[in-house]
């Protein structure tokens, strides 16, 4: 499960807080500053289709994606991190509308931390309930497998 943490960001005036999207930062294909990916590169790296990436942008799940002088989308490492979080939220079963709402709250700024936390806490409760259901289902499967294993002997 994605762990949302905040860490101080280095600034000269005063430390601000930055939302860290995943528990362990993953390696990016290119270092920051050289991270301009085409939509096909992002599709290959994430496993998402170009159609899905364009749809995410259209519905507001992705913030504005930079464009080259020819109009080609150019994604950054930050965009890859965001897509990683979106993938984790999809795995939780969070509805797309809630993911879009979360993205809107992120764009609105730090004053939305409380709302973001509430949305993630509700999703966490749903995930825990699903885990309990899956554990119960696993126990039934284990009993059935045990029954058939004994009968096969």
Coordinates of C-alpha atoms in Angstrom, one line a residue:
X1 CA 0.0 0.0 0.0
X2 CA 1.2 3.5 -0.7
X3 CA 2.4 5.4 2.3
X4 CA 1.9 9.1 2.2
X5 CA 4.7 10.9 4.1
X6 CA 5.8 14.5 4.2
X7 CA 9.4 15.5 4.3
X8 CA 11.0 18.9 4.5
X9 CA 12.1 20.3 1.2
X10 CA 15.3 22.2 1.0
X11 CA 14.8 25.9 0.6
X12 CA 16.7 28.9 1.6
X13 CA 14.0 30.8 3.5
X14 CA 12.2 28.1 5.4
X15 CA 11.5 24.4 5.0
X16 CA 8.3 23.5 3.3
X17 CA 6.7 20.1 3.2
X18 CA 6.6 17.9 0.1
X19 CA 4.2 15.1 -0.4
X20 CA 6.1 11.8 -1.0
X21 CA 4.0 9.5 -3.1
X22 CA 5.6 6.1 -2.4
X23 CA 7.2 4.5 0.5
X24 CA 10.5 3.8 -1.3
X25 CA 11.5 6.0 -4.2
X26 CA 11.9 4.0 -7.3
X27 CA 14.6 4.5 -9.8
X28 CA 13.8 6.7 -12.8
X29 CA 15.1 5.8 -16.3
X30 CA 16.8 9.3 -16.5
X31 CA 18.1 11.7 -13.9
X32 CA 16.1 14.8 -13.0
X33 CA 16.8 17.6 -15.5
X34 CA 17.2 15.0 -18.4
X35 CA 13.7 13.6 -17.7
X36 CA 11.7 14.3 -20.8
X37 CA 9.8 11.2 -21.8
X38 CA 7.4 10.8 -24.8
X39 CA 4.0 9.3 -24.3
X40 CA 5.3 6.0 -25.9
X41 CA 8.2 5.9 -23.5
X42 CA 5.9 6.4 -20.5
X43 CA 3.5 3.8 -21.8
X44 CA 6.4 1.3 -22.1
X45 CA 7.7 2.2 -18.6
X46 CA 4.4 2.1 -16.8
X47 CA 2.5 -0.5 -18.7
X48 CA -0.3 2.0 -19.4
X49 CA -1.5 2.6 -22.9
X50 CA -1.1 6.0 -24.6
X51 CA -4.9 6.1 -24.8
X52 CA -5.1 5.8 -20.9
X53 CA -2.4 8.4 -20.4
X54 CA -4.3 10.9 -22.6
X55 CA -7.6 10.0 -20.8
X56 CA -5.9 10.6 -17.4
X57 CA -5.0 14.1 -18.7
X58 CA -8.4 14.8 -20.2
X59 CA -10.3 13.9 -17.0
X60 CA -7.9 15.9 -14.7
X61 CA -6.2 12.9 -13.1
X62 CA -2.9 14.2 -14.5
X63 CA -2.0 17.9 -14.1
X64 CA -0.9 19.8 -17.2
X65 CA 1.7 17.8 -19.1
X66 CA 4.4 19.9 -20.7
X67 CA 4.6 19.9 -24.5
X68 CA 7.6 20.2 -26.9
X69 CA 7.7 22.9 -29.5
X70 CA 6.0 20.5 -31.9
X71 CA 3.2 19.8 -29.4
X72 CA 4.4 16.4 -28.3
X73 CA 3.7 15.5 -24.7
X74 CA 6.8 15.5 -22.5
X75 CA 6.5 13.7 -19.2
X76 CA 8.9 14.1 -16.2
X77 CA 10.1 11.9 -13.4
X78 CA 7.5 13.7 -11.2
X79 CA 4.8 12.6 -13.7
X80 CA 6.1 9.0 -13.4
X81 CA 5.9 9.2 -9.6
X82 CA 2.4 10.5 -9.9
X83 CA 1.4 7.7 -12.2
X84 CA 2.9 5.2 -9.7
X85 CA 0.7 6.6 -7.0
X86 CA -2.4 6.5 -9.3
X87 CA -1.6 2.9 -10.0
X88 CA -1.5 2.1 -6.3
X89 CA -4.8 4.0 -5.8
X90 CA -6.3 1.9 -8.7
X91 CA -5.2 -1.3 -6.9
X92 CA -7.1 -0.1 -3.8
X93 CA -10.3 0.0 -5.8
X94 CA -10.6 3.7 -5.3
X95 CA -13.2 5.1 -7.7
X96 CA -11.8 7.2 -10.6
X97 CA -14.0 10.2 -9.4
X98 CA -12.2 10.0 -6.0
X99 CA -8.8 9.8 -7.7
X100 CA -9.7 12.9 -9.7
X101 CA -10.9 14.6 -6.5
X102 CA -7.6 13.8 -4.8
X103 CA -5.7 15.2 -7.8
X104 CA -7.7 18.4 -7.6
X105 CA -6.9 18.7 -3.9
X106 CA -3.2 18.2 -4.6
X107 CA -3.3 21.0 -7.2
X108 CA -5.1 23.3 -4.7
X109 CA -2.2 23.2 -2.3
X110 CA -1.2 22.4 1.2
X111 CA -4.3 23.7 2.8
X112 CA -6.1 20.6 1.5
X113 CA -4.0 18.2 3.6
X114 CA -6.9 17.4 5.9
X115 CA -9.3 16.6 3.0
X116 CA -6.6 14.5 1.3
X117 CA -6.0 12.5 4.5
X118 CA -9.7 11.9 5.0
X119 CA -10.0 10.6 1.4
X120 CA -7.0 8.3 1.9
X121 CA -8.3 7.1 5.3
X122 CA -11.6 6.2 3.8
X123 CA -9.8 4.2 1.1
X124 CA -7.7 2.6 3.7
X125 CA -10.8 1.4 5.6
X126 CA -12.1 -0.1 2.3
X127 CA -8.8 -1.9 1.6
X128 CA -8.8 -3.3 5.2
X129 CA -12.4 -4.6 4.7
X130 CA -11.4 -6.2 1.4
X131 CA -8.3 -7.8 3.0
X132 CA -10.6 -9.3 5.7
X133 CA -12.9 -10.7 3.0
X134 CA -10.0 -12.1 1.1
X135 CA -8.5 -13.7 4.2
X136 CA -11.9 -15.4 4.8
X137 CA -12.0 -16.5 1.2
X138 CA -8.5 -17.9 1.5
X139 CA -9.5 -19.9 4.6
X140 CA -12.4 -21.4 2.6
X141 CA -10.0 -22.3 -0.2
X142 CA -7.5 -23.8 2.2
X143 CA -10.2 -26.0 3.8
X144 CA -11.4 -27.2 0.4
X145 CA -7.8 -27.9 -0.8
X146 CA -7.2 -29.8 2.4
X147 CA -10.4 -31.8 1.9
X148 CA -9.5 -32.8 -1.6
X149 CA -5.9 -33.5 -0.7
X150 CA -7.1 -36.0 2.0
X151 CA -9.5 -37.6 -0.5
X152 CA -6.8 -38.1 -3.1
X153 CA -4.6 -40.1 -0.8

